[in-house]
Short mmCIF file of C-alpha atoms and ligand atoms in Angstrom, two decimals:
data_model
loop_
_atom_site.label_atom_id
_atom_site.label_comp_id
_atom_site.label_asym_id
_atom_site.label_seq_id
_atom_site.Cartn_x
_atom_site.Cartn_y
_atom_site.Cartn_z
CA MET A 1 14.29 -23.66 34.57
CA LEU A 2 11.28 -21.78 36.55
CA VAL A 3 8.72 -19.40 34.63
CA VAL A 4 7.68 -16.78 36.72
CA PRO A 5 4.04 -15.57 35.07
CA GLY A 6 3.69 -12.05 34.93
CA PRO A 7 0.00 -10.79 35.60
CA ARG A 8 -0.37 -9.87 32.03
CA SER A 9 1.12 -13.06 30.82
CA PRO A 10 -0.64 -16.37 32.71
CA LEU A 11 -1.08 -17.82 29.10
CA LEU A 12 2.03 -17.21 27.66
CA SER A 13 4.26 -18.58 30.84
CA GLU A 14 1.89 -21.98 30.86
CA ARG A 15 2.31 -22.43 27.07
CA LEU A 16 5.84 -21.14 27.36
CA ALA A 17 7.08 -23.68 30.04
CA ARG A 18 5.26 -26.63 28.40
CA ALA A 19 7.39 -25.94 25.35
CA LEU A 20 10.31 -25.73 27.74
CA GLY A 21 8.50 -28.94 29.60
CA CYS A 22 9.32 -26.80 33.27
CA ASN A 23 6.86 -25.36 36.06
CA VAL A 24 5.53 -22.66 36.42
CA ALA A 25 5.91 -20.66 39.77
CA LYS A 26 3.07 -19.28 41.97
CA VAL A 27 2.49 -15.69 42.17
CA GLU A 28 0.17 -13.51 43.57
CA HIS A 29 -1.28 -10.30 42.12
CA LYS A 30 -3.64 -7.36 43.11
CA LEU A 31 -3.96 -3.74 43.38
CA PHE A 32 -4.29 -1.81 47.03
CA PRO A 33 -7.58 0.71 47.10
CA ASP A 34 -5.85 3.56 46.27
CA GLY A 35 -4.48 2.11 42.81
CA GLU A 36 -0.77 0.63 43.58
CA VAL A 37 0.28 -2.89 43.28
CA TYR A 38 1.47 -5.75 44.99
CA VAL A 39 2.98 -9.23 44.17
CA ARG A 40 4.47 -11.77 45.82
CA VAL A 41 6.42 -15.13 44.10
CA HIS A 42 5.09 -18.38 46.61
CA ASP A 43 8.38 -20.32 45.35
CA ASP A 44 11.74 -21.62 45.82
CA LEU A 45 13.75 -19.99 43.80
CA ARG A 46 17.52 -20.63 44.89
CA GLY A 47 19.55 -21.50 42.70
CA GLN A 48 17.19 -21.75 39.46
CA GLU A 49 17.62 -20.05 35.70
CA VAL A 50 14.08 -18.45 36.05
CA ALA A 51 12.09 -17.20 32.90
CA LEU A 52 9.66 -14.03 34.49
CA VAL A 53 7.03 -13.09 31.72
CA GLN A 54 5.44 -9.69 31.37
CA THR A 55 3.75 -7.87 28.75
CA THR A 56 4.07 -4.15 30.06
CA TRP A 57 1.14 -3.18 28.38
CA PRO A 58 -0.97 -0.91 30.26
CA ASN A 59 1.36 1.08 32.65
CA ASP A 60 0.39 -0.83 35.91
CA SER A 61 1.73 -4.19 33.73
CA LEU A 62 5.13 -1.74 34.04
CA VAL A 63 5.03 -1.23 37.42
CA ALA A 64 3.94 -5.27 37.97
CA LEU A 65 7.14 -6.34 36.04
CA LEU A 66 9.71 -4.04 37.71
CA LEU A 67 8.06 -5.02 41.33
CA LEU A 68 8.40 -8.88 40.29
CA GLN A 69 11.78 -8.56 38.88
CA ASP A 70 12.97 -6.97 42.48
CA ALA A 71 10.73 -10.11 44.60
CA VAL A 72 12.39 -12.73 42.21
CA ARG A 73 15.95 -11.51 42.68
CA ARG A 74 15.44 -11.29 46.82
CA LEU A 75 14.54 -14.96 46.39
CA GLY A 76 18.01 -16.41 44.93
CA PRO A 77 17.92 -17.29 41.76
CA LYS A 78 20.55 -18.33 39.57
CA ARG A 79 19.86 -15.68 36.16
CA VAL A 80 16.46 -14.17 35.50
CA HIS A 81 15.57 -14.21 31.86
CA VAL A 82 12.80 -11.72 31.42
CA VAL A 83 11.03 -11.95 28.53
CA LEU A 84 8.81 -9.06 27.12
CA PRO A 85 6.23 -10.31 25.02
CA TYR A 86 4.69 -7.26 24.32
CA ALA A 87 7.06 -4.21 25.10
CA ALA A 88 5.54 -1.20 25.49
CA TYR A 89 6.53 1.81 24.43
CA ALA A 90 7.91 0.84 21.85
CA ARG A 91 6.90 2.93 19.20
CA GLN A 92 8.14 6.13 20.27
CA ASP A 93 11.64 5.11 19.31
CA ARG A 94 13.58 7.94 18.73
CA ALA A 95 12.52 11.85 20.08
CA PHE A 96 10.67 13.43 17.55
CA HIS A 97 11.10 16.88 18.59
CA ASP A 98 12.89 18.66 20.91
CA GLY A 99 11.62 17.75 24.74
CA GLU A 100 10.28 14.26 24.28
CA PRO A 101 12.25 11.22 26.21
CA ILE A 102 13.02 7.51 23.51
CA SER A 103 10.07 5.76 25.69
CA ALA A 104 10.99 2.92 24.36
CA GLU A 105 14.78 3.03 25.23
CA ALA A 106 13.86 4.27 28.75
CA THR A 107 11.62 1.41 29.50
CA LEU A 108 14.16 -0.93 28.50
CA LYS A 109 16.46 0.65 30.19
CA LEU A 110 14.66 0.10 33.71
CA VAL A 111 13.71 -3.53 32.67
CA ALA A 112 17.39 -4.28 31.92
CA GLU A 113 18.89 -2.74 35.56
CA GLN A 114 17.52 -6.50 37.33
CA ALA A 115 17.61 -8.87 34.60
CA ASP A 116 20.48 -11.47 32.86
CA SER A 117 18.54 -11.19 29.71
CA ILE A 118 16.20 -9.69 27.63
CA THR A 119 13.52 -11.66 25.25
CA THR A 120 11.68 -9.55 23.53
CA VAL A 121 9.00 -10.35 20.56
CA ASP A 122 8.25 -8.55 17.00
CA LEU A 123 9.93 -4.73 18.60
CA HIS A 124 8.54 -2.49 17.01
CA ARG A 125 12.46 -1.11 16.32
CA PRO A 126 14.72 -4.15 17.33
CA ALA A 127 17.55 -1.61 17.26
CA SER A 128 15.84 0.12 20.41
CA LEU A 129 18.04 -3.21 22.46
CA GLY A 130 21.03 -1.78 21.40
CA VAL A 131 20.27 0.26 25.04
CA VAL A 132 21.09 -2.76 26.53
CA LYS A 133 24.17 -3.90 27.82
CA LEU A 134 23.00 -7.57 28.79
CA PRO A 135 22.40 -10.59 26.17
CA THR A 136 19.21 -10.21 23.89
CA ARG A 137 16.82 -11.72 21.51
CA ASN A 138 14.27 -10.21 19.60
CA VAL A 139 12.16 -13.26 18.12
CA SER A 140 9.72 -13.04 14.91
CA ALA A 141 6.27 -14.44 15.09
CA VAL A 142 5.96 -14.51 11.80
CA PRO A 143 6.40 -18.17 11.15
CA ALA A 144 3.49 -18.90 13.51
CA ILE A 145 1.41 -16.24 12.45
CA ALA A 146 2.17 -18.02 8.78
CA ASP A 147 1.32 -21.34 9.84
CA HIS A 148 -2.59 -20.17 10.65
CA PHE A 149 -2.92 -19.16 7.27
CA ARG A 150 -1.48 -21.97 5.57
CA ALA A 151 -5.08 -23.39 5.97
CA LEU A 152 -6.87 -20.48 3.47
CA PRO A 153 -4.20 -19.07 1.83
CA PRO A 154 -4.15 -15.60 1.03
CA GLY A 155 -2.71 -15.03 -3.07
CA VAL A 156 -0.87 -11.71 -1.62
CA VAL A 157 0.36 -10.44 1.60
CA LEU A 158 0.37 -7.00 1.84
CA ALA A 159 2.57 -4.30 4.21
CA PRO A 160 0.41 -1.15 5.36
CA ASP A 161 3.53 0.63 4.87
CA LYS A 162 7.39 0.00 3.65
CA ASN A 163 8.22 -0.04 6.80
CA ALA A 164 6.40 -3.34 7.18
CA LEU A 165 7.54 -4.67 4.63
CA ASP A 166 10.07 -7.10 5.89
CA ARG A 167 7.50 -9.05 7.99
CA ALA A 168 5.14 -8.89 4.60
CA GLU A 169 8.15 -10.38 2.84
CA GLN A 170 8.67 -13.52 5.43
CA ALA A 171 5.11 -14.28 5.97
CA ALA A 172 4.66 -14.11 1.47
CA LYS A 173 7.70 -16.17 1.42
CA LEU A 174 6.15 -18.66 3.83
CA LEU A 175 2.73 -18.71 2.07
CA GLY A 176 4.24 -19.09 -1.07
CA ALA A 177 2.30 -15.57 -2.07
CA ASP A 178 3.13 -12.90 -4.02
CA VAL A 179 4.07 -9.61 -1.67
CA ASP A 180 3.87 -5.88 -1.78
CA PHE A 181 2.74 -2.57 0.51
CA LEU A 182 0.99 -0.18 0.56
CA ILE A 183 1.85 4.04 1.70
CA LYS A 184 -0.02 4.82 4.53
CA LYS A 185 -0.55 8.26 5.88
CA ARG A 186 -1.74 8.99 9.44
CA VAL A 187 -3.75 12.44 9.69
CA ALA A 188 -5.31 11.71 13.43
CA PRO A 189 -4.39 9.05 15.83
CA ASP A 190 -7.08 7.00 14.57
CA VAL A 191 -7.45 7.93 10.99
CA VAL A 192 -4.99 6.76 8.62
CA GLU A 193 -5.28 7.64 4.53
CA MET A 194 -3.18 5.41 2.08
CA GLN A 195 -1.77 6.84 -0.75
CA PRO A 196 -3.31 5.51 -4.43
CA ARG A 197 -1.18 2.72 -5.86
CA THR A 198 -2.39 -0.06 -7.39
CA LEU A 199 -2.18 -3.39 -6.20
CA ASP A 200 -2.70 -6.64 -8.11
CA VAL A 201 -5.37 -8.17 -5.80
CA ALA A 202 -8.37 -8.57 -7.88
CA SER A 203 -9.83 -11.59 -7.58
CA LYS A 204 -7.21 -12.50 -4.94
CA ARG A 205 -7.78 -13.45 -0.93
CA VAL A 206 -5.43 -10.75 0.88
CA LEU A 207 -3.79 -10.82 4.29
CA ILE A 208 -2.35 -7.81 5.87
CA VAL A 209 0.60 -8.21 8.23
CA ASP A 210 2.04 -5.73 10.70
CA ASP A 211 3.49 -5.42 13.76
CA ILE A 212 0.70 -3.84 16.19
CA ILE A 213 -3.03 -3.21 15.69
CA SER A 214 -4.31 -0.53 17.92
CA THR A 215 -7.37 1.81 17.19
CA GLY A 216 -7.41 -0.95 13.74
CA GLY A 217 -7.38 2.61 12.00
CA THR A 218 -4.84 0.88 9.55
CA MET A 219 -6.74 -2.38 8.61
CA VAL A 220 -9.38 -0.49 8.27
CA THR A 221 -7.87 2.10 5.61
CA ALA A 222 -5.87 -0.29 3.48
CA SER A 223 -8.72 -2.71 3.31
CA GLN A 224 -11.81 -0.17 1.66
CA VAL A 225 -8.44 0.07 -0.44
CA LEU A 226 -8.32 -3.42 -1.60
CA LYS A 227 -11.70 -4.28 -1.69
CA ARG A 228 -12.11 -1.35 -4.01
CA GLN A 229 -9.13 -2.96 -5.95
CA GLY A 230 -10.92 -6.38 -6.62
CA ALA A 231 -9.59 -8.45 -3.55
CA THR A 232 -11.93 -11.02 -3.00
CA ALA A 233 -11.28 -11.18 1.12
CA VAL A 234 -9.33 -9.59 3.12
CA SER A 235 -7.14 -10.73 6.51
CA ALA A 236 -5.32 -8.77 9.12
CA ALA A 237 -2.92 -10.05 11.05
CA CYS A 238 -0.33 -8.63 14.19
CA THR A 239 1.82 -9.79 16.60
CA HIS A 240 0.54 -7.53 18.96
CA GLY A 241 -3.05 -6.88 18.96
CA LEU A 242 -3.53 -3.65 21.30
CA PHE A 243 -7.20 -3.27 20.44
CA ALA A 244 -7.76 -0.05 21.91
CA PRO A 245 -11.77 0.24 22.97
CA GLY A 246 -14.01 -0.36 19.98
CA ALA A 247 -11.17 -1.71 18.19
CA LEU A 248 -12.33 -5.16 17.49
CA ASP A 249 -15.91 -4.22 16.36
CA ARG A 250 -14.57 -1.24 13.63
CA LEU A 251 -12.37 -4.58 12.21
CA HIS A 252 -15.14 -6.90 12.09
CA THR A 253 -17.57 -3.43 10.78
CA ALA A 254 -15.34 -3.53 7.42
CA GLY A 255 -15.83 -6.85 7.31
CA LEU A 256 -12.19 -8.63 7.66
CA GLU A 257 -12.76 -11.91 6.76
CA GLN A 258 -10.06 -12.53 10.11
CA THR A 259 -8.52 -10.47 12.14
CA VAL A 260 -5.80 -12.59 13.78
CA ALA A 261 -3.57 -11.41 16.95
CA THR A 262 -0.81 -13.42 18.77
CA ASP A 263 -0.96 -14.13 22.60
CA THR A 264 1.93 -11.37 23.50
CA ILE A 265 -1.27 -9.87 24.62
CA GLU A 266 -3.60 -11.71 25.87
CA GLY A 267 -7.11 -11.33 24.65
CA PRO A 268 -10.02 -12.67 22.29
CA ALA A 269 -8.14 -12.40 18.93
CA SER A 270 -5.02 -14.57 20.02
CA ALA A 271 -5.15 -17.14 17.97
CA VAL A 272 -1.42 -18.26 17.56
CA THR A 273 1.31 -18.85 20.03
CA VAL A 274 4.67 -17.30 21.01
CA ALA A 275 5.24 -19.90 22.92
CA SER A 276 7.53 -22.11 20.60
CA VAL A 277 9.98 -19.22 19.29
CA ALA A 278 10.17 -17.77 22.60
CA ALA A 279 11.33 -21.13 24.31
CA GLU A 280 13.74 -20.94 21.33
CA ALA A 281 15.25 -17.71 22.57
CA LEU A 282 14.91 -19.04 26.47
CA ARG A 283 16.90 -22.04 25.68
CA HIS A 284 19.91 -19.72 24.24
CA HIS A 285 20.15 -18.15 26.33
CA VAL A 286 20.69 -20.31 29.80
CA ALA A 287 23.07 -22.61 27.02
CA VAL A 288 25.44 -19.15 27.44
CA ARG A 289 27.55 -18.69 30.27
C1 R5P B 323 2.76 1.98 13.61
O1 R5P B 323 3.84 1.91 13.65
C2 R5P B 323 2.77 0.07 13.96
O2 R5P B 323 3.52 -0.80 13.40
C3 R5P B 323 0.88 -0.01 13.57
O3 R5P B 323 0.77 -0.20 11.76
C4 R5P B 323 0.04 1.12 13.88
O4 R5P B 323 0.24 0.89 15.72
C5 R5P B 323 -1.31 0.48 13.69
O5 R5P B 323 -2.34 1.60 14.87
P1 R5P B 323 -3.74 1.64 14.15
O6 R5P B 323 -4.32 0.23 14.70
O7 R5P B 323 -4.37 2.08 15.23
O8 R5P B 323 -3.58 1.75 12.44
#
């Protein structure tokens, strides 16, 4: 196998290649003066199983992936296994109003056109992969996140809403902690309210686990509620750290003990890697004939 690194996922590509014991191809990437994307793969891919790794956020990264898929195909690989560490548009997983697209499905279908398999990590709604008629795997970053918190384990793991409870339950089980959930209501794109709910967090260290942190609004409000109820320290963990401008500062000012994300989106908070779970999924795809 050979890993072809997308320009948005260079670090994870290196780590994935290390986990798989294979090489990383050389990829050139630049923007034309008018903002269009240019990519070129400088390796011979003939007959190889290729893992093409690219997070598709922001928008240019999706274009870069589509162009890389075309470039890779022209180099005659045996199969192309696309790894989408963070699959953008996953939260628009249904048409909430008439006239809206199902963006999660529209983007996955595009990627599937030039792939032999797709691997995602903590996809917002794993059922979105049902639209793809290829082998797919959605792997979980929660065990790797839980490992990170073993050194300073929480007494309680919380989900910011009921939909995120599975993830929190998995982390709580791995850390031997209690589990509970908040009830969140988004009142503006960056403002979240929590419905009153008494939680057993007094004098406890709390970890909130979500799939995505974007504006930080969810984590900031959750942390305020928990501190008011006597939590001694609150940390926030997510798989995909989108961190909209100002979000990391906002989280820091809110007094969170730690804000941790994985390398599905590479940035300053990426303290956890998903390389080993992604490698496991790729080994599975390659074994399937
Ligand atoms: C929402 O459905 C997601 O699971 C996250 O809870 C959300 O994206 C977090 O956004 P923010 O950081 O802006 O509150």
